[in-house]
PDB file of C-alpha atoms in Angstrom:
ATOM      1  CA  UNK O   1     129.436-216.209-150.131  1.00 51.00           C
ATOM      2  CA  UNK O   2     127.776-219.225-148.882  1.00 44.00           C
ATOM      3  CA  UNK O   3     124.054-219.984-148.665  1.00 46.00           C
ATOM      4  CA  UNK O   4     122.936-223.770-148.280  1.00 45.00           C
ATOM      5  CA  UNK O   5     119.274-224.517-147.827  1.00 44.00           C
ATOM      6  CA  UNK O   6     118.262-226.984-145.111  1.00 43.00           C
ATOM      7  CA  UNK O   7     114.922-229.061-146.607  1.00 39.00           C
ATOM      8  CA  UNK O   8     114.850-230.953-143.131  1.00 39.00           C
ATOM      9  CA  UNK O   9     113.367-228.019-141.029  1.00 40.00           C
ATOM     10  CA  UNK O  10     109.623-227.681-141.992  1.00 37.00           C
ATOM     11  CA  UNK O  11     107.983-225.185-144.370  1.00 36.00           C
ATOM     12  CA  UNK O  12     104.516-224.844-144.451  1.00 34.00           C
ATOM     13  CA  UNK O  13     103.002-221.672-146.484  1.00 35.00           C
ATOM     14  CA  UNK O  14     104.120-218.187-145.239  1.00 35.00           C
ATOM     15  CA  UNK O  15     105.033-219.235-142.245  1.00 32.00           C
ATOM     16  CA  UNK O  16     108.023-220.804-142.962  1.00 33.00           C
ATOM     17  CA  UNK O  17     110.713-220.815-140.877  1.00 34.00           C
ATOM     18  CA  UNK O  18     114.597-219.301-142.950  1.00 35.00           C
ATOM     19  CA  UNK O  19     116.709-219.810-139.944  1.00 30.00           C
ATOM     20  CA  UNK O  20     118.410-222.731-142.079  1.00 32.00           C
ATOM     21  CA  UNK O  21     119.701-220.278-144.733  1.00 28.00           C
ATOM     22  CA  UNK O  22     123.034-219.418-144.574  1.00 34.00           C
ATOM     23  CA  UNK O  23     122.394-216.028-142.250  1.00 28.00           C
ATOM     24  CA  UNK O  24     126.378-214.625-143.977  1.00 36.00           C
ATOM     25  CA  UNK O  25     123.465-213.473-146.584  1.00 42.00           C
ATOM     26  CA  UNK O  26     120.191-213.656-145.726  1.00 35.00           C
ATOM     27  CA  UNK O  27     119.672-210.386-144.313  1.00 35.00           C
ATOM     28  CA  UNK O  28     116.155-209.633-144.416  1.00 35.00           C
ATOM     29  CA  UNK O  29     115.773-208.566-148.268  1.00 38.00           C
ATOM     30  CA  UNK O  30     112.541-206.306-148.764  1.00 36.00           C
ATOM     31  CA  UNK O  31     113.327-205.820-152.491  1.00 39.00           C
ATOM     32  CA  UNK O  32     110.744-208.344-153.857  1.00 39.00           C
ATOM     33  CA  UNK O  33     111.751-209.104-157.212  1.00 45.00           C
ATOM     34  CA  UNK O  34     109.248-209.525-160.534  1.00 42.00           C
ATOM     35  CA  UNK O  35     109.655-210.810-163.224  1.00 40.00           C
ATOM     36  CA  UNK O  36     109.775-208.776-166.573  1.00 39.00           C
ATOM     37  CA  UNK O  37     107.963-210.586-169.421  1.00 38.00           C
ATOM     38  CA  UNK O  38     109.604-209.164-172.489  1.00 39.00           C
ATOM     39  CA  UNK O  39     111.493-211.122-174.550  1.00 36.00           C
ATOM     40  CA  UNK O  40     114.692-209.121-176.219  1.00 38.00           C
ATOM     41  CA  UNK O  41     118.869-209.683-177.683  1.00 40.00           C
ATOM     42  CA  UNK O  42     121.729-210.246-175.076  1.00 49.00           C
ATOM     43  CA  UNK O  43     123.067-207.241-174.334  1.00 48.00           C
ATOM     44  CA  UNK O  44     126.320-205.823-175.619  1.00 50.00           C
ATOM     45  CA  UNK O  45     128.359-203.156-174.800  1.00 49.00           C
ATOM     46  CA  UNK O  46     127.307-199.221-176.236  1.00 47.00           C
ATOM     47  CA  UNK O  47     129.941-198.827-179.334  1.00 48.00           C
ATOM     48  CA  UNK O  48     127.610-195.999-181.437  1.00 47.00           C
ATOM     49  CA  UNK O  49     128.000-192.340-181.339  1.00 46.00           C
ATOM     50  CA  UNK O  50     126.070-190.902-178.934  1.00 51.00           C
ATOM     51  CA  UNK O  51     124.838-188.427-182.241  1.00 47.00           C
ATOM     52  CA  UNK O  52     122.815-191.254-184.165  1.00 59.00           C
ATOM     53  CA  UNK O  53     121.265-192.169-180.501  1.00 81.00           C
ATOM     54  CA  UNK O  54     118.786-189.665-179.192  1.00 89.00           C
ATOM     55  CA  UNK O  55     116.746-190.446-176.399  1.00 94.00           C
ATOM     56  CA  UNK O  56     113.223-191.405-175.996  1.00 95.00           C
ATOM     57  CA  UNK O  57     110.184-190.329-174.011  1.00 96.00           C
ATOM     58  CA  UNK O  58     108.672-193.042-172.485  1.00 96.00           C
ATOM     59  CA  UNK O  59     104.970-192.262-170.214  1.00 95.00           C
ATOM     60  CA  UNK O  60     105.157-194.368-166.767  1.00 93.00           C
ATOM     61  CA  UNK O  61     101.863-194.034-164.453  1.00 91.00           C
ATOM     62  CA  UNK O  62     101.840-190.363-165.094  1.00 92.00           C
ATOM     63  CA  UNK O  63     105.619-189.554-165.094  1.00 94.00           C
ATOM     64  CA  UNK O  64     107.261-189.118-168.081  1.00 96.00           C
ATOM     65  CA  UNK O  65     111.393-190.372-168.872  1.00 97.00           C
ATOM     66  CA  UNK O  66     113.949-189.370-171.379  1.00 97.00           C
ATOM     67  CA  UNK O  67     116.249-191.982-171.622  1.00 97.00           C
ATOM     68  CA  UNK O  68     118.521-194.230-174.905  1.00 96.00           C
ATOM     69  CA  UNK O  69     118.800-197.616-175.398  1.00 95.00           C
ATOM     70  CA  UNK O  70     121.995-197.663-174.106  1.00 95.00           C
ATOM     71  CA  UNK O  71     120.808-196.637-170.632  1.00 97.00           C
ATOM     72  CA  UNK O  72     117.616-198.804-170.600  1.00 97.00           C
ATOM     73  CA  UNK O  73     120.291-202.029-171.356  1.00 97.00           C
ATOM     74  CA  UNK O  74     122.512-200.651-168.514  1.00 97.00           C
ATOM     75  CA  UNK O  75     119.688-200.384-166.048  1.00 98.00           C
ATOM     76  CA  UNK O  76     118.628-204.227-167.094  1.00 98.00           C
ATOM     77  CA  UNK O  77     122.679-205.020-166.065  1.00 96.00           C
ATOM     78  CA  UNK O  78     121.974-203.673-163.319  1.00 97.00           C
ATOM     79  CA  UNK O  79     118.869-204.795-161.908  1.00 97.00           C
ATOM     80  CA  UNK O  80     119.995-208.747-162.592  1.00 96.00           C
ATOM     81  CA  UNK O  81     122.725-208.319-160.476  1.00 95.00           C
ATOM     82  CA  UNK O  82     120.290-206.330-157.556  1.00 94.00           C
ATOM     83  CA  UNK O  83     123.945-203.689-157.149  1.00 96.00           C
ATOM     84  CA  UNK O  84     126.914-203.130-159.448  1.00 96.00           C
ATOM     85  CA  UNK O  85     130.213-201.721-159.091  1.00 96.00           C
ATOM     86  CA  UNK O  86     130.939-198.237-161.133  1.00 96.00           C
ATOM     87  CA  UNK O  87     134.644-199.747-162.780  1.00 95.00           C
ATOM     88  CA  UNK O  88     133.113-203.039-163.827  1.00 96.00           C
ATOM     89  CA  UNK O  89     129.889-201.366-165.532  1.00 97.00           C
ATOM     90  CA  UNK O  90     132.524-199.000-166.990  1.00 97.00           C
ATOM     91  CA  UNK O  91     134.936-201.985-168.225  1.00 96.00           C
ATOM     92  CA  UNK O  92     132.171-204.619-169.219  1.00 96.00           C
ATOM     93  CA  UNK O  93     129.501-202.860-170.547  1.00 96.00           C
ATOM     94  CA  UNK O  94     130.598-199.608-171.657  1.00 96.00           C
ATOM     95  CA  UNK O  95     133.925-201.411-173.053  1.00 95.00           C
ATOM     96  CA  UNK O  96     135.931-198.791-170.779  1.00 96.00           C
ATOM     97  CA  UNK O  97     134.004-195.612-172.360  1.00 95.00           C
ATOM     98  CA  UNK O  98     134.242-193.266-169.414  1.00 95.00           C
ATOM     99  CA  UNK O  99     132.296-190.884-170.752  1.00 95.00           C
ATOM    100  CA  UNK O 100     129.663-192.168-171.773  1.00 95.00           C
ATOM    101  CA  UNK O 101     129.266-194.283-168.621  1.00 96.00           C
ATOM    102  CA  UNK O 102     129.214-190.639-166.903  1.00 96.00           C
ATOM    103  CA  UNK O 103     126.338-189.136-169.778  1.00 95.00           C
ATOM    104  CA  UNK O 104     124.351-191.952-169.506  1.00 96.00           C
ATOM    105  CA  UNK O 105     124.147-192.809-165.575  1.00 97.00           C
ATOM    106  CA  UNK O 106     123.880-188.601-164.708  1.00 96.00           C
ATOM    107  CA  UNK O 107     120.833-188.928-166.878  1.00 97.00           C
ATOM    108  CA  UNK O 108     119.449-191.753-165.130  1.00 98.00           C
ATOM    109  CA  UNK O 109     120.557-190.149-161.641  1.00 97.00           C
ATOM    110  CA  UNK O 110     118.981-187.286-162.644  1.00 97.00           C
ATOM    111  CA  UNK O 111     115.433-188.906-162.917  1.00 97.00           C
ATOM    112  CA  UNK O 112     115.317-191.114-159.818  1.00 97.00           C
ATOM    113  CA  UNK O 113     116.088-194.181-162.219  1.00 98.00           C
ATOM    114  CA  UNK O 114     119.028-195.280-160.312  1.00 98.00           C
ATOM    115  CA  UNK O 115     121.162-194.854-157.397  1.00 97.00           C
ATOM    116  CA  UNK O 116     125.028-194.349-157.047  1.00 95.00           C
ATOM    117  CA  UNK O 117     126.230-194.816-153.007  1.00 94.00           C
ATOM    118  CA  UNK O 118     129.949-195.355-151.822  1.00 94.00           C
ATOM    119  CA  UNK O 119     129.716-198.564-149.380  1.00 91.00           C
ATOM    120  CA  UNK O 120     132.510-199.112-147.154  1.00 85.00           C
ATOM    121  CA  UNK O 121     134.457-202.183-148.191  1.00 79.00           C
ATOM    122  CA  UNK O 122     136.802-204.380-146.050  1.00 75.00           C
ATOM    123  CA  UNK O 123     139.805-204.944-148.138  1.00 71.00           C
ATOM    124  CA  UNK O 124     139.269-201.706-150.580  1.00 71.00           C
ATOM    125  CA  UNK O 125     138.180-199.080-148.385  1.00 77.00           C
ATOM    126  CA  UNK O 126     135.207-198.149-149.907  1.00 88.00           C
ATOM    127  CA  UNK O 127     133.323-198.757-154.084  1.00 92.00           C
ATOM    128  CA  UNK O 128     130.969-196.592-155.874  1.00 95.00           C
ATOM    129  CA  UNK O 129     127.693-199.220-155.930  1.00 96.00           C
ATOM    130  CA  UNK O 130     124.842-198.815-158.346  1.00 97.00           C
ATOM    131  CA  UNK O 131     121.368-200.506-157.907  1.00 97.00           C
ATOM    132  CA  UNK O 132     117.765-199.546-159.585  1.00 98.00           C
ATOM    133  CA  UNK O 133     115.759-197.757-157.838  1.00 98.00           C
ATOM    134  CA  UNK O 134     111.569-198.675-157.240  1.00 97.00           C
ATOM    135  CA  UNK O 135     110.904-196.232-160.127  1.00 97.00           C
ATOM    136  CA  UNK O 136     114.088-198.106-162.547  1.00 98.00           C
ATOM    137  CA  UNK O 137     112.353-201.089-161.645  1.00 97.00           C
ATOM    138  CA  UNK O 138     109.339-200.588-162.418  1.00 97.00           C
ATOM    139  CA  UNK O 139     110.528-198.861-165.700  1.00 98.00           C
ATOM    140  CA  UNK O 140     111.919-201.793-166.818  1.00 98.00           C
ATOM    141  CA  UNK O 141     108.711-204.056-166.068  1.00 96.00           C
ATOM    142  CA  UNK O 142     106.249-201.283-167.747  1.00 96.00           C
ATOM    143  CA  UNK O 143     108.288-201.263-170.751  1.00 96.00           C
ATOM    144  CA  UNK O 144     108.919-204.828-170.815  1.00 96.00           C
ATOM    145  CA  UNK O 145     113.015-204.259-171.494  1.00 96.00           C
ATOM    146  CA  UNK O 146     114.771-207.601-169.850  1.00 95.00           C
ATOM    147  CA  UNK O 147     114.800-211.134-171.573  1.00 92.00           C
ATOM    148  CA  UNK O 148     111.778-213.533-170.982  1.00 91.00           C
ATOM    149  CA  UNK O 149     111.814-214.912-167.801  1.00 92.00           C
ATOM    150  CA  UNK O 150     114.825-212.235-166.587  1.00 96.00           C
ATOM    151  CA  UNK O 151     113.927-211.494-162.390  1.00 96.00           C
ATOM    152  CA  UNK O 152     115.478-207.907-161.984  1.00 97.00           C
ATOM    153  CA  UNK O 153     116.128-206.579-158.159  1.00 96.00           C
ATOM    154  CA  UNK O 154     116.385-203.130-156.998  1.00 96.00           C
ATOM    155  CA  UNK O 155     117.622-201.163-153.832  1.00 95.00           C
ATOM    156  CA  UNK O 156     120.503-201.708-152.172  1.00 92.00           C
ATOM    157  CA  UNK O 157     121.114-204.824-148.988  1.00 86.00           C
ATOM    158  CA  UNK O 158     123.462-204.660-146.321  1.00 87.00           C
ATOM    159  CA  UNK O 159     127.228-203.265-147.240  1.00 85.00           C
ATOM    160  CA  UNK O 160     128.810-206.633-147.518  1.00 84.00           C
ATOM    161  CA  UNK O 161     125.727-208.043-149.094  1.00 87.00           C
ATOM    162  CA  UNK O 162     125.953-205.492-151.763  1.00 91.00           C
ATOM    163  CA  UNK O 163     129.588-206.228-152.338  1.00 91.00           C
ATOM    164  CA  UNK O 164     129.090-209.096-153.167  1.00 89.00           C
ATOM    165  CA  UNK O 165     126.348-209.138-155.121  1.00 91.00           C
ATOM    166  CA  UNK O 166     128.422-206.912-157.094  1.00 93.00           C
ATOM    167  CA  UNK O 167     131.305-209.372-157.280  1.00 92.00           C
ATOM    168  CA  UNK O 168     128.807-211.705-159.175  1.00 95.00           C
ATOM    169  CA  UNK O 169     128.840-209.363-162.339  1.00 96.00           C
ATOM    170  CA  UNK O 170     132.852-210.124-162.901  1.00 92.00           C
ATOM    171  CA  UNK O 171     132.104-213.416-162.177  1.00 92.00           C
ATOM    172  CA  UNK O 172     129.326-213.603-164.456  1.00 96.00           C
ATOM    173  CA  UNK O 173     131.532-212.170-167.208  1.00 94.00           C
ATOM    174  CA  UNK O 174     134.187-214.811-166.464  1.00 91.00           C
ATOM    175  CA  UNK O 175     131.935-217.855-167.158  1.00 94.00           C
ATOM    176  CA  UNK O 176     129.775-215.654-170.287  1.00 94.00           C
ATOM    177  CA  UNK O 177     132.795-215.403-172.461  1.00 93.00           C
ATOM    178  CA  UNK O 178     133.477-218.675-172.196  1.00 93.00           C
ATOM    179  CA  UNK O 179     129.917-220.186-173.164  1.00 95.00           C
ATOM    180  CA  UNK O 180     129.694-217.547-175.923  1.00 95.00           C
ATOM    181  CA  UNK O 181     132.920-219.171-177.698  1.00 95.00           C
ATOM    182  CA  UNK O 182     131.313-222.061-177.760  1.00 95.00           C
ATOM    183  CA  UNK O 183     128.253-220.866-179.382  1.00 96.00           C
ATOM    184  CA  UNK O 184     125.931-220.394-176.311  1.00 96.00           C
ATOM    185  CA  UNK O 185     123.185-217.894-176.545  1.00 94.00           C
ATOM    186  CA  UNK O 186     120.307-215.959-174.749  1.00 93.00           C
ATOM    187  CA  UNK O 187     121.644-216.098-171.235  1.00 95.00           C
ATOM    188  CA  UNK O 188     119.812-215.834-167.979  1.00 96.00           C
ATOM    189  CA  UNK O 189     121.183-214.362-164.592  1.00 96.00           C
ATOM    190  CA  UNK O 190     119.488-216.904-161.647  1.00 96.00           C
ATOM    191  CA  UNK O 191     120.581-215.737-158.629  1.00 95.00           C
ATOM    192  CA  UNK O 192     120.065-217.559-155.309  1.00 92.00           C
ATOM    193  CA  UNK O 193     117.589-215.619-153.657  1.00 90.00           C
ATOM    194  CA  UNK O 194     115.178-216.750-156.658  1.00 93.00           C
ATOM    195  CA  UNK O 195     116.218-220.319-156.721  1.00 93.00           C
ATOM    196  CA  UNK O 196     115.707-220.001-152.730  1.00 92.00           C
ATOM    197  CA  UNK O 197     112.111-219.059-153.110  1.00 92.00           C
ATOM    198  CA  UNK O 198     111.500-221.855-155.670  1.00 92.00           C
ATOM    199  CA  UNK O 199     112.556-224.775-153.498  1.00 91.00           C
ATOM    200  CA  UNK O 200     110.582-223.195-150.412  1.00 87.00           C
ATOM    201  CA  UNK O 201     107.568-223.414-153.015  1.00 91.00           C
ATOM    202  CA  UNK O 202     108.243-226.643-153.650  1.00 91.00           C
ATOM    203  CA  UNK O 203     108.690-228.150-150.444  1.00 85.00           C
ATOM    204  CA  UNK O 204     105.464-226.490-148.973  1.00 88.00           C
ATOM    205  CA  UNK O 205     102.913-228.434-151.271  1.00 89.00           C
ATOM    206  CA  UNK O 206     104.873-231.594-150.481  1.00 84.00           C
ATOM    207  CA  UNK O 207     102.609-230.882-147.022  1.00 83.00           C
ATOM    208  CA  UNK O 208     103.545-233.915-144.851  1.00 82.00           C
ATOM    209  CA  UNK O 209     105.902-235.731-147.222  1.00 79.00           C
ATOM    210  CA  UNK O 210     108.458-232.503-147.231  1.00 76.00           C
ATOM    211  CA  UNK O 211     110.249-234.608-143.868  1.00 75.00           C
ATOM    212  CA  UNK O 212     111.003-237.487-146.817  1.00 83.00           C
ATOM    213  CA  UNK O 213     114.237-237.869-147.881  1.00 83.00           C
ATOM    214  CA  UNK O 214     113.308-239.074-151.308  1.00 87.00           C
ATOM    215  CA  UNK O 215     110.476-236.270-151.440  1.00 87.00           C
ATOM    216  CA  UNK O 216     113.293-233.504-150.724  1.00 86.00           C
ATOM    217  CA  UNK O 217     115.545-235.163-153.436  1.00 89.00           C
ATOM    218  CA  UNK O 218     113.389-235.112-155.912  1.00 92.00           C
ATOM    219  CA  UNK O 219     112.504-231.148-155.867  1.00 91.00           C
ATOM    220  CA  UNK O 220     116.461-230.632-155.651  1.00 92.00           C
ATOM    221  CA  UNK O 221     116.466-232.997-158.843  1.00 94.00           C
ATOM    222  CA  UNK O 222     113.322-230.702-160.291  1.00 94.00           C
ATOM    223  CA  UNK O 223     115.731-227.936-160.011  1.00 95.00           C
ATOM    224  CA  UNK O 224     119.412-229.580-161.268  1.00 94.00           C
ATOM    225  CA  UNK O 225     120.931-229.918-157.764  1.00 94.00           C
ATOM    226  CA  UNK O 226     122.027-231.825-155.962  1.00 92.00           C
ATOM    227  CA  UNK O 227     121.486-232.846-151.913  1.00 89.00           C
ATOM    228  CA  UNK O 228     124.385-232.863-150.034  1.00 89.00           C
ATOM    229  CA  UNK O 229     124.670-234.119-146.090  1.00 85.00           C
ATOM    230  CA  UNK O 230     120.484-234.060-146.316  1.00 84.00           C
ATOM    231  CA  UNK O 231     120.825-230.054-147.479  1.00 86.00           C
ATOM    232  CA  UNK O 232     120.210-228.216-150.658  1.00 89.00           C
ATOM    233  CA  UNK O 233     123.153-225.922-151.372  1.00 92.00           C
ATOM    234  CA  UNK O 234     122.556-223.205-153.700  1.00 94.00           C
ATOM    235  CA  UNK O 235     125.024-221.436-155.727  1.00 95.00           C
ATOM    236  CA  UNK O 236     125.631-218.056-155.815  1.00 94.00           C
ATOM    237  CA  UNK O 237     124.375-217.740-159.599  1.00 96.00           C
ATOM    238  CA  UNK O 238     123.249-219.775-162.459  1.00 97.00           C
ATOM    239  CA  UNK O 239     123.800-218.975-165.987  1.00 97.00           C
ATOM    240  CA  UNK O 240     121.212-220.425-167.917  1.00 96.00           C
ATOM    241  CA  UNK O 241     121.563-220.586-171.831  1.00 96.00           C
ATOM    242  CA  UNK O 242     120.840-222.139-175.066  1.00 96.00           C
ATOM    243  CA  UNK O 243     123.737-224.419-176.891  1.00 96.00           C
ATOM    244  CA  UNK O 244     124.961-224.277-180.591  1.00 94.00           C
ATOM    245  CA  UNK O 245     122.923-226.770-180.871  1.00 94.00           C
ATOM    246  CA  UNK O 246     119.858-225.098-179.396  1.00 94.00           C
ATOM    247  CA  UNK O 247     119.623-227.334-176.375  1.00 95.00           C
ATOM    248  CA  UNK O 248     118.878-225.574-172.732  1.00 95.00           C
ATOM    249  CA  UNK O 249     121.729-225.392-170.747  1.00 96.00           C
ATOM    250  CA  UNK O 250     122.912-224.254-167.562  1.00 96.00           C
ATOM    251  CA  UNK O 251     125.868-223.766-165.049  1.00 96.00           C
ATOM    252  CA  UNK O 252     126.270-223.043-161.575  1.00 96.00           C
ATOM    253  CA  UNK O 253     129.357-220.460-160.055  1.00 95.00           C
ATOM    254  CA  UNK O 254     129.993-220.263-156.492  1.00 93.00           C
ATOM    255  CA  UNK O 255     132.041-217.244-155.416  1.00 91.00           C
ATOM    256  CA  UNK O 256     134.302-218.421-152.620  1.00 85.00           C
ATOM    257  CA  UNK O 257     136.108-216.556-149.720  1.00 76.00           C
ATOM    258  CA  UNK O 258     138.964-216.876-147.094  1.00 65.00           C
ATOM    259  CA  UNK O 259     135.972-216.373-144.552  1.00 68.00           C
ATOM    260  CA  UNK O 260     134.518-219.908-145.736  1.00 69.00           C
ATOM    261  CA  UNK O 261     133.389-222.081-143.755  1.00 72.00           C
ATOM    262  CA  UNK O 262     135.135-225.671-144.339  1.00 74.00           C
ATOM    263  CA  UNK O 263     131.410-227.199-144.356  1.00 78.00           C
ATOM    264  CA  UNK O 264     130.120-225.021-146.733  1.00 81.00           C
ATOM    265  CA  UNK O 265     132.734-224.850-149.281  1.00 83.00           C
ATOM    266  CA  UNK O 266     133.350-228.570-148.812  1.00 84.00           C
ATOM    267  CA  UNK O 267     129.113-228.748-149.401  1.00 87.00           C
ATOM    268  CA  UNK O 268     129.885-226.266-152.997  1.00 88.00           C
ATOM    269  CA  UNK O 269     132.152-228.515-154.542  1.00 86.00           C
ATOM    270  CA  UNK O 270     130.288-231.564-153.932  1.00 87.00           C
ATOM    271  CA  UNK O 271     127.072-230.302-155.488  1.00 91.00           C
ATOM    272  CA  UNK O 272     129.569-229.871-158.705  1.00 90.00           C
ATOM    273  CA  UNK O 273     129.463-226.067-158.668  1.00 92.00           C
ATOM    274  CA  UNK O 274     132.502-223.847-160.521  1.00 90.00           C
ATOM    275  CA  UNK O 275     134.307-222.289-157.993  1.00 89.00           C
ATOM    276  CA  UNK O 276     135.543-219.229-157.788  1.00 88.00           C
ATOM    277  CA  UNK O 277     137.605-216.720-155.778  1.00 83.00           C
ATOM    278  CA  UNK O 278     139.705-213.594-155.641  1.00 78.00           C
ATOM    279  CA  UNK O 279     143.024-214.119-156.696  1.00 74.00           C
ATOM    280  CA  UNK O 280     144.589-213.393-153.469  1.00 74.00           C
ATOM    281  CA  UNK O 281     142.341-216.409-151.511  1.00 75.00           C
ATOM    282  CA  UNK O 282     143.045-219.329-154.065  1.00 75.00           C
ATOM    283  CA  UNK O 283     145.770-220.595-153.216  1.00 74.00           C
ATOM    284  CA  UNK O 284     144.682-220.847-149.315  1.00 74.00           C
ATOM    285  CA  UNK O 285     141.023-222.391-150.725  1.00 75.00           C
ATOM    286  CA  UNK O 286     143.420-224.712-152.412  1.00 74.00           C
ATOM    287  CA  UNK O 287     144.821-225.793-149.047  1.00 74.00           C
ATOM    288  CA  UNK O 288     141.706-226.125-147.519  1.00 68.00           C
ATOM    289  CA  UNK O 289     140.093-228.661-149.914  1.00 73.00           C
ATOM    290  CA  UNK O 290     143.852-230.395-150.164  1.00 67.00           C
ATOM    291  CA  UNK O 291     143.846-230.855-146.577  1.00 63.00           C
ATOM    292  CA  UNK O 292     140.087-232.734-146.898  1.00 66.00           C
ATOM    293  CA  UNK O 293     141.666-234.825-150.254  1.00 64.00           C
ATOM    294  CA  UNK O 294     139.189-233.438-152.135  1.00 69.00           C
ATOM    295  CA  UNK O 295     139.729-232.648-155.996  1.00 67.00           C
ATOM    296  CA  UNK O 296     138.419-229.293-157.240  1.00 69.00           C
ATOM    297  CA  UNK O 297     139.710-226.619-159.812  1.00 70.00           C
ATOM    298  CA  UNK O 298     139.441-223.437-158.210  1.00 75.00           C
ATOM    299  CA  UNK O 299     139.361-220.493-160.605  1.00 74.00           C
ATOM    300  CA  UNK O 300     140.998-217.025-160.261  1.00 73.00           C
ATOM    301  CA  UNK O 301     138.473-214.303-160.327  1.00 72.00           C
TER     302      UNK O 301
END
């Protein structure tokens, strides 16, 4: 889905003006996301028997929670994401372990730790969607479960919103295997909304230099993109990791649609991101950039 950021409108503070993001998913989100400051592993899928894994009680601001590791690392999936679908949790995480996808997430249900909804979807009729909840959220801050630096979301945006925020997670799996053949490590999940807020920081202490070109370049520099056409565009997620080598490094995926517009995916692939799609839309994305002569791999989701 696209979202391109527009430096050349002025920001100032908290009253900036967003009416030069991409409105296909901007959408007024209330969620505000924090940051959780614990450093821990990647995650991997739950293999163990659920009999060497009893849960734990764990005291939150007067409430208390029963809950395994297992379930904590499935609530962190789901909170860098902001909304999940049931099947790829099941397939990804839980390594297509049905049931204990089912004893894990009644648990969590169960305590107000997350929420299950079925959204209407355009092409599929309708998914089962999960997102934290205000309490998972702020169980997972309290206890300080996510990696360093990890921005987790909670509660669920608009229905196509959600979808697609969901789509992210295959996607993210897509790009993750490959960078953990090569010996990358400790990934991030950087979504857009928090690489959104970052530039709008940036640009408002510029004060009255944000209206320079070179001023706007060099905060899309400060934050590895690129400006295209005098915008910003911002992919859908970055993975950031470390190397074999232990060098920081970083990628940028851009799920694409057959409801594109030519602009903005022509804008995508010139700010170098990976593109993606649905395997049913590539070969008419294909078209598209073929028509403009443009050279881009398009990858099947």
């Amino acid at each position: 889905m696209s979202r391109t950021f527009d430096p050349r409108e002025p920001h100032a503070g908290d009253t900036t003006d967003r009416s030069d993001i991409d409105s296909s998913r901007s959408g007024g989100d209330s969620r505000s996301p924090e940051r959780s400051p614990a450093a821990g592993p990647s995650v991997q899928p739950q293999r163990r028997p659920r009999s060497i894994e009893p849960r734990e009680i764990y005291e939150i601001r007067g409430r208390s929670y029963r809950v395994r590791d297992s379930e904590v690392r499935a609530m962190v999936e789901v909170g860098k994401f902001r909304a999940l679908a049931q099947e790829d949790l099941i397939e990804f995480f839980y390594s297509g372990a049905k049931d204990y996808f089912r004893a894990d997430f009644e648990n969590l249900v169960r305590q107000g730790l997350v929420e299950l909804k079925s959204i209407p979807h355009e092409a599929q009729g309708s998914r089962t969607l999960l997102t934290l909840t205000k309490q998972g959220h702020r169980f997972l801050t309290e206890t300080e479960a996510a990696q360093k630096g990890q921005v987790l979301y909670h509660g669920f945006a608009k229905p196509r919103e959600a979808h697609h925020d969901a789509d992210l997670y295959r996607l993210y799996h897509k790009a993750a295997e490959k960078i953990e053949r090569d010996g990358g490590r400790n990934l991030r999940v950087v979504l857009d909304y928090e690489m959104k807020k970052r530039i709008y920081q940036d640009l408002a202490k510029l004060g009255k230099d944000r209206n320079s070109p070179a001023h706007r370049g060099a905060v899309a520099e400060r934050h590895a993109l690129k400006m295209v056409r005098g915008k910003i565009p911002l992919p859908d997620v970055r993975i950031e990791y470390e190397t074999r080598d232990g060098e920081r490094a970083r990628i940028d995926l851009e799920l694409a649609t057959g409801h594109y517009r030519l602009r903005n995916l022509v804008a995508k692939v010139l700010a170098g991101f990976s593109i993606f799609a649905h395997g049913d839309e590539v070969s008419k994305l294909r078209k598209v950039l073929d028509q403009r002569e443009l050279t881009a791999e398009i990858l099947s989701l």
